[in-house]
mmCIF file with all atom_site columns, C-alpha atoms in Angstrom:
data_model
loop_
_atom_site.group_PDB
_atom_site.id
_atom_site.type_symbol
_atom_site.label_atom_id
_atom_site.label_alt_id
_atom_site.label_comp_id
_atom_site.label_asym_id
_atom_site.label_entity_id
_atom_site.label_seq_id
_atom_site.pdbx_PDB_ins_code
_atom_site.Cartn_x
_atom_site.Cartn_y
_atom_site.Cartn_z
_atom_site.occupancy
_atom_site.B_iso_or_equiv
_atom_site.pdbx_formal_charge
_atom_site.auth_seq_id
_atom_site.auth_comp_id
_atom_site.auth_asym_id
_atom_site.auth_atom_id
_atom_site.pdbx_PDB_model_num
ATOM 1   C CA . UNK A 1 1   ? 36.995 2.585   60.955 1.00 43.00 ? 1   UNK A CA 1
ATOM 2   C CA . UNK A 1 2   ? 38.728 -0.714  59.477 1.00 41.00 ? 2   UNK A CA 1
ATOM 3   C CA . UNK A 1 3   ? 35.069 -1.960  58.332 1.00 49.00 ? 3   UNK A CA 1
ATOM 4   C CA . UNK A 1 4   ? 34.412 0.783   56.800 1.00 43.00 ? 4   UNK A CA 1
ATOM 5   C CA . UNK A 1 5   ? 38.155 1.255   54.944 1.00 38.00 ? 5   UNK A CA 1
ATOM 6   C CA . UNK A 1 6   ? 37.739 -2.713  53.961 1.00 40.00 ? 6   UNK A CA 1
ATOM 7   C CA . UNK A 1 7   ? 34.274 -1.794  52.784 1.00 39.00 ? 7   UNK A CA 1
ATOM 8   C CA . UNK A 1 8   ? 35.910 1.228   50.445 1.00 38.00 ? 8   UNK A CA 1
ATOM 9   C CA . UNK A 1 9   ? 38.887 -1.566  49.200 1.00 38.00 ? 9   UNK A CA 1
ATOM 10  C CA . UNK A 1 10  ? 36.364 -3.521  48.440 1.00 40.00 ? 10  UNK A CA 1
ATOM 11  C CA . UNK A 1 11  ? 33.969 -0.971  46.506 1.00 40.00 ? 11  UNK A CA 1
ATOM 12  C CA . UNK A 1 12  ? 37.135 0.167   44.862 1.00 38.00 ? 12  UNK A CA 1
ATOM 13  C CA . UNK A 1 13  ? 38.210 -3.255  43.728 1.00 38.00 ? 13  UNK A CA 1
ATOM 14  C CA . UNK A 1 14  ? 35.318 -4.507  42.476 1.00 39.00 ? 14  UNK A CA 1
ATOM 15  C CA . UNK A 1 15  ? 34.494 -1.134  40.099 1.00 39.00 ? 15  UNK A CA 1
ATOM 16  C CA . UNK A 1 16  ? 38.289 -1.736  38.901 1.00 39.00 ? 16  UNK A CA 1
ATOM 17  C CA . UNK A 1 17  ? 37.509 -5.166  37.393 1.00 39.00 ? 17  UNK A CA 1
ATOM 18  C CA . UNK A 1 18  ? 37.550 -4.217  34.043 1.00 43.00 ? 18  UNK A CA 1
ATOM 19  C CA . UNK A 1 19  ? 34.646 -4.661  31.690 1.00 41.00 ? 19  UNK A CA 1
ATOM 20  C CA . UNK A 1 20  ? 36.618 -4.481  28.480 1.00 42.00 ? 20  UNK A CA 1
ATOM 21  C CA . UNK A 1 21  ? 38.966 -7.037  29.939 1.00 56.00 ? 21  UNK A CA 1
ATOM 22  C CA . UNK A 1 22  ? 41.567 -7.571  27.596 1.00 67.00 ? 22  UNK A CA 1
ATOM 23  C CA . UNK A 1 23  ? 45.460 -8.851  27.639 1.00 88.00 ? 23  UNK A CA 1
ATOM 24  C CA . UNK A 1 24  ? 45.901 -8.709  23.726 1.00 94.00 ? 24  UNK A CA 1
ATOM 25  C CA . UNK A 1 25  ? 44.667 -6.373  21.721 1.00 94.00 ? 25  UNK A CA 1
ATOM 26  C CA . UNK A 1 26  ? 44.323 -6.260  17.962 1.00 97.00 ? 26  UNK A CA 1
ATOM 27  C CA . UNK A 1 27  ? 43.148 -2.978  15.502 1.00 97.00 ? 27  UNK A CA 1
ATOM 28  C CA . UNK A 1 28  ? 42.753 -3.129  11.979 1.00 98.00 ? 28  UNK A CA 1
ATOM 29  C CA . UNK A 1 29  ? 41.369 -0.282  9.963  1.00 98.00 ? 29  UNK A CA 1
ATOM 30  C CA . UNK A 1 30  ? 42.679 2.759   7.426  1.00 97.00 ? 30  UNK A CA 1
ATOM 31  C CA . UNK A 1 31  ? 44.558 6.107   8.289  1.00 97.00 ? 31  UNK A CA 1
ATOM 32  C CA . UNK A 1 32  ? 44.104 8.858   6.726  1.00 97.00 ? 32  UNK A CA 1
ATOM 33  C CA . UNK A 1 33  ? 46.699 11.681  6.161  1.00 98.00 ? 33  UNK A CA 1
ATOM 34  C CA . UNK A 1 34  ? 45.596 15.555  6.977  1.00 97.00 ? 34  UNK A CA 1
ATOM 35  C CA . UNK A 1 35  ? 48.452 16.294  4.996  1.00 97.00 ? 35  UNK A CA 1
ATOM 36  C CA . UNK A 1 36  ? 47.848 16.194  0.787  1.00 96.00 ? 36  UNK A CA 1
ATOM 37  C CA . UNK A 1 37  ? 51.461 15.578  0.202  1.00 95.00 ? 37  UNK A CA 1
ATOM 38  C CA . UNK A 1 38  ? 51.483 12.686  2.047  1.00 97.00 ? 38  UNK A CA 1
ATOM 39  C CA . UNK A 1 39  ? 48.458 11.439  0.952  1.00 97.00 ? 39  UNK A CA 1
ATOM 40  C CA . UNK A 1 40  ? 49.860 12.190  -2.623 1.00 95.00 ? 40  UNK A CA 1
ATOM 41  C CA . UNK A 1 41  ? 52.238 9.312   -2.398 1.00 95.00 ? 41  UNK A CA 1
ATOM 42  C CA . UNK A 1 42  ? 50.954 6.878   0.079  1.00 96.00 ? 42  UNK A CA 1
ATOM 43  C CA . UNK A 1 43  ? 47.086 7.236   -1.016 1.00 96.00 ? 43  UNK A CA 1
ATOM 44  C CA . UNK A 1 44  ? 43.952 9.072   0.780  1.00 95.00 ? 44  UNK A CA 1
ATOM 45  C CA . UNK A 1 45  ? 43.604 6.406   3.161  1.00 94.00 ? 45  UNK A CA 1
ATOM 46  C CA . UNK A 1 46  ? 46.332 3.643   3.894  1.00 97.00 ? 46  UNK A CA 1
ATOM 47  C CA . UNK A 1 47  ? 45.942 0.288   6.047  1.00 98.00 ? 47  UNK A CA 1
ATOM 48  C CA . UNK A 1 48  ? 46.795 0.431   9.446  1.00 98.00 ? 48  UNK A CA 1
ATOM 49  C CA . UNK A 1 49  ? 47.139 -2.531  11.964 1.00 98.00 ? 49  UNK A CA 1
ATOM 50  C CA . UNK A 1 50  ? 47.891 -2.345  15.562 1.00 98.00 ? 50  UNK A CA 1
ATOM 51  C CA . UNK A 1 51  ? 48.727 -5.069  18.751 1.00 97.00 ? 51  UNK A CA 1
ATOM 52  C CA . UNK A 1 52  ? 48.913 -4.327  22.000 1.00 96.00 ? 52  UNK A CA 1
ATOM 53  C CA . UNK A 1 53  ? 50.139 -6.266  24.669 1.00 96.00 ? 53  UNK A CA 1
ATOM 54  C CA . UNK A 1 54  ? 48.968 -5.518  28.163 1.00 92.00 ? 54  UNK A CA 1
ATOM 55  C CA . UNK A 1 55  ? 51.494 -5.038  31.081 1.00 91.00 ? 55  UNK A CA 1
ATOM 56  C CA . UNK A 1 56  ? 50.088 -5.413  34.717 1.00 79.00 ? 56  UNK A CA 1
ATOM 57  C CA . UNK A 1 57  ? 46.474 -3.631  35.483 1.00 70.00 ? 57  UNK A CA 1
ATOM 58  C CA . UNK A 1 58  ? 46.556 -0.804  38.016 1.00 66.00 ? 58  UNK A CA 1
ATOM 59  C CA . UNK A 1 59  ? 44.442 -2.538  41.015 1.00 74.00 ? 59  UNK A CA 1
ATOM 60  C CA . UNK A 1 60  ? 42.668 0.487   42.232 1.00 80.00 ? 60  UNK A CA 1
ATOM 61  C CA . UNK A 1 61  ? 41.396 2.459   38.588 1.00 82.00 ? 61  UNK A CA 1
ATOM 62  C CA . UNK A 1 62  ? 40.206 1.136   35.487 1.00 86.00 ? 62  UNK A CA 1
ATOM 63  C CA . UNK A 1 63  ? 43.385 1.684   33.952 1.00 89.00 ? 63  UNK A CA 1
ATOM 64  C CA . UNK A 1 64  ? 45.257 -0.500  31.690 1.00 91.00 ? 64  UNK A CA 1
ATOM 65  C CA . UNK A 1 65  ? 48.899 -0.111  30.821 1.00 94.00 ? 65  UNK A CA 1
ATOM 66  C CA . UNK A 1 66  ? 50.064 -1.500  27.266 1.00 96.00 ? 66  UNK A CA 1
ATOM 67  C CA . UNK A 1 67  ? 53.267 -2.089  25.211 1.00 98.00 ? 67  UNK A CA 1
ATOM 68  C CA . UNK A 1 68  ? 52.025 -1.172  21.865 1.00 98.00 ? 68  UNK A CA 1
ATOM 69  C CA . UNK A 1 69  ? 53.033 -1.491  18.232 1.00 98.00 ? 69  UNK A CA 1
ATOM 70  C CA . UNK A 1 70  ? 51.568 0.478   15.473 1.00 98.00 ? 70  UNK A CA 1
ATOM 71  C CA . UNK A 1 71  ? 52.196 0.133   11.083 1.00 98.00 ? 71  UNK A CA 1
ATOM 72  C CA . UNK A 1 72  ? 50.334 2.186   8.466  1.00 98.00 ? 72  UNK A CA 1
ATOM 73  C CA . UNK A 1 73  ? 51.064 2.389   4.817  1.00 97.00 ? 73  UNK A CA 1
ATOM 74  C CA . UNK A 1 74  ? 50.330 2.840   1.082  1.00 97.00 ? 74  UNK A CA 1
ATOM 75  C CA . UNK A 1 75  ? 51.336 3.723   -2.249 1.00 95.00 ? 75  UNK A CA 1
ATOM 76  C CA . UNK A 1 76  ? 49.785 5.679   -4.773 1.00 95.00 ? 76  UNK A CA 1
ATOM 77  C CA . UNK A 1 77  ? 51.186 7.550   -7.993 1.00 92.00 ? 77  UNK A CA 1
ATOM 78  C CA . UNK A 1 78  ? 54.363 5.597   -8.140 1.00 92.00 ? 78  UNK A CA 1
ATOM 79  C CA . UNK A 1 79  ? 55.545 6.971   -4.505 1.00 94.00 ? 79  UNK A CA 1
ATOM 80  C CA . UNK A 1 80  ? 54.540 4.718   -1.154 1.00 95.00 ? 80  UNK A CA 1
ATOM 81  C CA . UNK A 1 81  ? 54.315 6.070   2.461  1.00 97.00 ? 81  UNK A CA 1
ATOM 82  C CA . UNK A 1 82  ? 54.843 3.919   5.526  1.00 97.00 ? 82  UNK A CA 1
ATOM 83  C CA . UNK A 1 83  ? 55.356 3.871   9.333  1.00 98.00 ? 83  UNK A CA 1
ATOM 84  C CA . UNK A 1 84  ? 56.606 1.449   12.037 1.00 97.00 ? 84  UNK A CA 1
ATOM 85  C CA . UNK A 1 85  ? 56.259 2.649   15.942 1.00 98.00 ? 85  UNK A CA 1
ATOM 86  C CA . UNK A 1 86  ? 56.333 1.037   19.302 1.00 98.00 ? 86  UNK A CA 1
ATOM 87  C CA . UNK A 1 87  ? 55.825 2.486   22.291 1.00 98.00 ? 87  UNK A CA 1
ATOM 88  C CA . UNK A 1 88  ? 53.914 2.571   25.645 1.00 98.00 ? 88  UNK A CA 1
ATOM 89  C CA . UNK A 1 89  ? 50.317 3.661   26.385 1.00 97.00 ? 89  UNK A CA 1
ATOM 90  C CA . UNK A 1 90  ? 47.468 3.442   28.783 1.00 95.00 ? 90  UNK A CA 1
ATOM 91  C CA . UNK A 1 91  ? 43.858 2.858   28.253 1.00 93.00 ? 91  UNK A CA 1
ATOM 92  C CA . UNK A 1 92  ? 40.408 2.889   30.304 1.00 90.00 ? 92  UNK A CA 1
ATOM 93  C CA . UNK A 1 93  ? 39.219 -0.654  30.697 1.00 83.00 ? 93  UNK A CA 1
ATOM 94  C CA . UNK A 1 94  ? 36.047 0.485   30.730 1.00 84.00 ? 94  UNK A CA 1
ATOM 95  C CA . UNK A 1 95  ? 33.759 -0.528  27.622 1.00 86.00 ? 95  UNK A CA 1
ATOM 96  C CA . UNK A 1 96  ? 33.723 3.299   26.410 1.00 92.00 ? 96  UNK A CA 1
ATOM 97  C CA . UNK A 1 97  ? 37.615 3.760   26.918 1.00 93.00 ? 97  UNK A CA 1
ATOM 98  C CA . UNK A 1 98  ? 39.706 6.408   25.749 1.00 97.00 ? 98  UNK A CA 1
ATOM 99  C CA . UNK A 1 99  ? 43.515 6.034   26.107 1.00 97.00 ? 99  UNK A CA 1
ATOM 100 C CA . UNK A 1 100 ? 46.713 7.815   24.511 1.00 98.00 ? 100 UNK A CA 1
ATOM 101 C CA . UNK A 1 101 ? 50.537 6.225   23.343 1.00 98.00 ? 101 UNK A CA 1
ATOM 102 C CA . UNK A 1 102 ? 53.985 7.695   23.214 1.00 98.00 ? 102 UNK A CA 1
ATOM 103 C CA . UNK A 1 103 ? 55.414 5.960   20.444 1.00 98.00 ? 103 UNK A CA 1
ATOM 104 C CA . UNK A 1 104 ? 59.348 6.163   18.510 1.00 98.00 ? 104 UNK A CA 1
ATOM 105 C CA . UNK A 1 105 ? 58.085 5.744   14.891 1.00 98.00 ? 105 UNK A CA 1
ATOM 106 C CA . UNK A 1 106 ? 60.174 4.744   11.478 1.00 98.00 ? 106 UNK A CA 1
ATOM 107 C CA . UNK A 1 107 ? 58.771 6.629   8.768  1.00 98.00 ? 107 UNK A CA 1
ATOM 108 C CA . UNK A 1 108 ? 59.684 6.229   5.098  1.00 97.00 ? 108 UNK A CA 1
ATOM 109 C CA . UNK A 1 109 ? 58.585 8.041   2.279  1.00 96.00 ? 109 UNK A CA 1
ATOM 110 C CA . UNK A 1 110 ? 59.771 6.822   -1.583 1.00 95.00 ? 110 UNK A CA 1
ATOM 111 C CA . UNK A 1 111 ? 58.881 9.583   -4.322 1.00 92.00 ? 111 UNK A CA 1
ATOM 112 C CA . UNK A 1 112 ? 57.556 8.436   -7.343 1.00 81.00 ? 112 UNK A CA 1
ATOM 113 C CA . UNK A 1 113 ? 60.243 10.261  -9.706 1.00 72.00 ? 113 UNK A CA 1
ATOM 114 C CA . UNK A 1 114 ? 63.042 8.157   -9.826 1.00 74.00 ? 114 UNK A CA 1
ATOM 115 C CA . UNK A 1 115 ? 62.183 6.008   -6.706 1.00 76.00 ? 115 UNK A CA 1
ATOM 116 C CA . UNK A 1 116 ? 64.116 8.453   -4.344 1.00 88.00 ? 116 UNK A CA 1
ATOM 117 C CA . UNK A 1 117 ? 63.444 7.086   -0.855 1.00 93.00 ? 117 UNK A CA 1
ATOM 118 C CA . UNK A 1 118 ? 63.540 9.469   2.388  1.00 96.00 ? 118 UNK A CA 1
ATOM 119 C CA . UNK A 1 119 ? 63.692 7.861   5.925  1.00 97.00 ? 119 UNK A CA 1
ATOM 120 C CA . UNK A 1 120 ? 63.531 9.306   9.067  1.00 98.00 ? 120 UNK A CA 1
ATOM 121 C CA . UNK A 1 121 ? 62.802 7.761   13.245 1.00 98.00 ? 121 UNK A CA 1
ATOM 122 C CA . UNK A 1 122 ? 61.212 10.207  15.755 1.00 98.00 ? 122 UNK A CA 1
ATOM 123 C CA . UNK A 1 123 ? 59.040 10.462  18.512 1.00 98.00 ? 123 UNK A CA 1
ATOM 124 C CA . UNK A 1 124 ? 54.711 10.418  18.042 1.00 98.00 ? 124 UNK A CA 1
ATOM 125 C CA . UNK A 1 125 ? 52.072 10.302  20.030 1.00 98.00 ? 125 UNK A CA 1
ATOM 126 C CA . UNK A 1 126 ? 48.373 8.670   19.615 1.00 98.00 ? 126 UNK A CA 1
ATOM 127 C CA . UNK A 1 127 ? 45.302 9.706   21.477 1.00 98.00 ? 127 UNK A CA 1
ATOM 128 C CA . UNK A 1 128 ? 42.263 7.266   20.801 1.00 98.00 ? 128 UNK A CA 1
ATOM 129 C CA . UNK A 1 129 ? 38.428 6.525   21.938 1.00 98.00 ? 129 UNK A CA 1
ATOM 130 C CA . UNK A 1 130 ? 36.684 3.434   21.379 1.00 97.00 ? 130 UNK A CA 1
ATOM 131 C CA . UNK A 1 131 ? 33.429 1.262   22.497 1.00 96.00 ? 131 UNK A CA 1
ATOM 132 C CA . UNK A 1 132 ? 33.438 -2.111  22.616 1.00 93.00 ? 132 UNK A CA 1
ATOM 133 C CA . UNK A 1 133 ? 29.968 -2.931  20.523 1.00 94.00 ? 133 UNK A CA 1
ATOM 134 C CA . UNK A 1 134 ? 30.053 -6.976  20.485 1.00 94.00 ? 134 UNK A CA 1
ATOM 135 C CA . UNK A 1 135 ? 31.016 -8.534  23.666 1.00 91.00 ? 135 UNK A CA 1
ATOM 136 C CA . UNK A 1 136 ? 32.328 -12.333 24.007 1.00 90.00 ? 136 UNK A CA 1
ATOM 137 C CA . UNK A 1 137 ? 33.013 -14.615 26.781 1.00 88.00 ? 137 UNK A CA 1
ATOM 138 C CA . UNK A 1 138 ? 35.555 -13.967 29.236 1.00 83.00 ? 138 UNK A CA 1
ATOM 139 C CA . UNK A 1 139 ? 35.968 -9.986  29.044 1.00 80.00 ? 139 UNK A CA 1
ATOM 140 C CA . UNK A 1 140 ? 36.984 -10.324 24.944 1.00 88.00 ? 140 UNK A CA 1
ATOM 141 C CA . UNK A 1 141 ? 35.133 -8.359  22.712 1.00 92.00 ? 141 UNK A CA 1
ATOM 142 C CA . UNK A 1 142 ? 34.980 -6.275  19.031 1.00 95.00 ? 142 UNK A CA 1
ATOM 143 C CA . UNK A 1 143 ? 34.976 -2.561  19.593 1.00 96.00 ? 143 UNK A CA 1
ATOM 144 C CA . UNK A 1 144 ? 35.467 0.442   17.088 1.00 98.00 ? 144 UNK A CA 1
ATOM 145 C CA . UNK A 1 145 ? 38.260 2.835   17.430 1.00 98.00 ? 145 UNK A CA 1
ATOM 146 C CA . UNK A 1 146 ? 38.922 6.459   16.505 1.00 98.00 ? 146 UNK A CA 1
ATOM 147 C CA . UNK A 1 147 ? 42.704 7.400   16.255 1.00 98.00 ? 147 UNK A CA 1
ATOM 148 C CA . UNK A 1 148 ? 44.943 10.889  16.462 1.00 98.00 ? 148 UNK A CA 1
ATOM 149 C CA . UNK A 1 149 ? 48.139 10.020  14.946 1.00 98.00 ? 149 UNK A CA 1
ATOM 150 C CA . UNK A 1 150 ? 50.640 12.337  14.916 1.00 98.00 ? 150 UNK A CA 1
ATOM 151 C CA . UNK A 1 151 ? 54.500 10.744  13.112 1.00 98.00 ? 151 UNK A CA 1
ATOM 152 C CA . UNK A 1 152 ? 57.898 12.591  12.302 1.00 98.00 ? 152 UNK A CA 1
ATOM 153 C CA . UNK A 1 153 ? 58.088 14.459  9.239  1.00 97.00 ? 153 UNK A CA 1
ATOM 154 C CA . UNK A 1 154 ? 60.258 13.212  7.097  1.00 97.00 ? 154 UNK A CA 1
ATOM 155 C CA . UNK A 1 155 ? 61.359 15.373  4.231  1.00 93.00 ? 155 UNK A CA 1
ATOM 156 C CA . UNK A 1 156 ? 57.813 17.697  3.956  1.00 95.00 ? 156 UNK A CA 1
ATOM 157 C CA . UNK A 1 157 ? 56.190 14.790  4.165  1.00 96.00 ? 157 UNK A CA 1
ATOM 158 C CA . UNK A 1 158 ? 53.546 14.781  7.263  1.00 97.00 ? 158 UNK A CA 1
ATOM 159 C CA . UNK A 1 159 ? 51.560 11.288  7.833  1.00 97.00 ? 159 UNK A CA 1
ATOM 160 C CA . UNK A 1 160 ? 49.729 12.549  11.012 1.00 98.00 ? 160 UNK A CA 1
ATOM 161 C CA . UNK A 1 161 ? 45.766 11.678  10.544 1.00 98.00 ? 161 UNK A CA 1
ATOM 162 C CA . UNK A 1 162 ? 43.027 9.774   11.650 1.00 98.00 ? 162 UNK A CA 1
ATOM 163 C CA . UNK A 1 163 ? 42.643 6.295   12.172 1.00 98.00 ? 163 UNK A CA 1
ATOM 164 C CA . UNK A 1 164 ? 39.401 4.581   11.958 1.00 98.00 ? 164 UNK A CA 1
ATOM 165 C CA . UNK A 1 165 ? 39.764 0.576   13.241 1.00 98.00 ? 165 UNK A CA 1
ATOM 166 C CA . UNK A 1 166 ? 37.855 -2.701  14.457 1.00 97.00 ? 166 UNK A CA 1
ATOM 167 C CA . UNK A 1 167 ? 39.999 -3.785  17.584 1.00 96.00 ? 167 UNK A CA 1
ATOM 168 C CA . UNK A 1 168 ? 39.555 -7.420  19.025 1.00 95.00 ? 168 UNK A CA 1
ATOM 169 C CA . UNK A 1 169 ? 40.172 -7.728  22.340 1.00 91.00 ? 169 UNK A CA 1
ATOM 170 C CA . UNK A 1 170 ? 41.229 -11.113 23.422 1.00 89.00 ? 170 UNK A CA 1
#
């Protein structure tokens, strides 16, 4: 019976090592608003960086715990629309990984007319999938990322969209 439990450990331990092994992570791409008023005054598709900073792998599934931080923003016809979050998330370590974030966001919205400037912190969320299409050595790697943002409303103003990133694992 203990052969055959230190045979499961050690089945279970070595699918666990993760193949998109990663302690820092890095995304870089555009969001893009669902909403028109937002994308009205901070453009149709605004830049949008991430980092993520990996806390301690759970040994038995290919799960990866992360403090995360998260910044999208642009201007267009005079107005400019940005966001600030951190939060926690989780993500398969797998190289097809999907993974989801609770974030507190800042979200700030200036109207073109007269510059007035609207401001407002909440709670949001992101659900993501990604592949990791260009591996390097030691577990880093280039992968592609799909994003579901969802941010506070701040007055009418909805920035929740879709992100679309490179992320650098390293």
């Amino acid at each position: 019976m203990f052969k055959s439990l230190a045979f499961i450990t050690a089945a279970l331990t070595a699918t666990s090592v993760p193949a998109f092994a990663d302690s820092v992570g890095i995304t870089a791409g555009e969001a893009i608003p669902f909403q028109s008023a937002a994308r009205s005054i901070g453009g149709t598709s605004q830049l949008n960086l991430g980092f993520d900073v990996s806390l301690n792998r759970v040994p038995v599934i290919p799960i990866r715990p992360a403090l995360m931080f998260d910044y999208a923003g642009g201007s267009a016809n005079g107005g400019s629309l940005n966001d600030y979050g951190a939060g926690l998330g989780a993500r398969l370590t797998t190289p097809f990984y999907a993974g989801a974030a609770a974030f507190i966001y800042n979200v700030n919205a200036k109207f073109g007319a007269g510059n007035v400037s609207n401001s407002t912190t909440g709670a949001g969320a992101q659900i993501f999938v990604g592949e990791k299409i260009v591996p390097l050595p030691g577990g880093a790697g280039i992968g592609a990322q799909i994003t579901y943002r969802t941010l506070p409303v701040v007055n009418g103003v909805n920035p929740s969209g879709l992100s679309f990133a490179l992320r650098g694992s390293f």
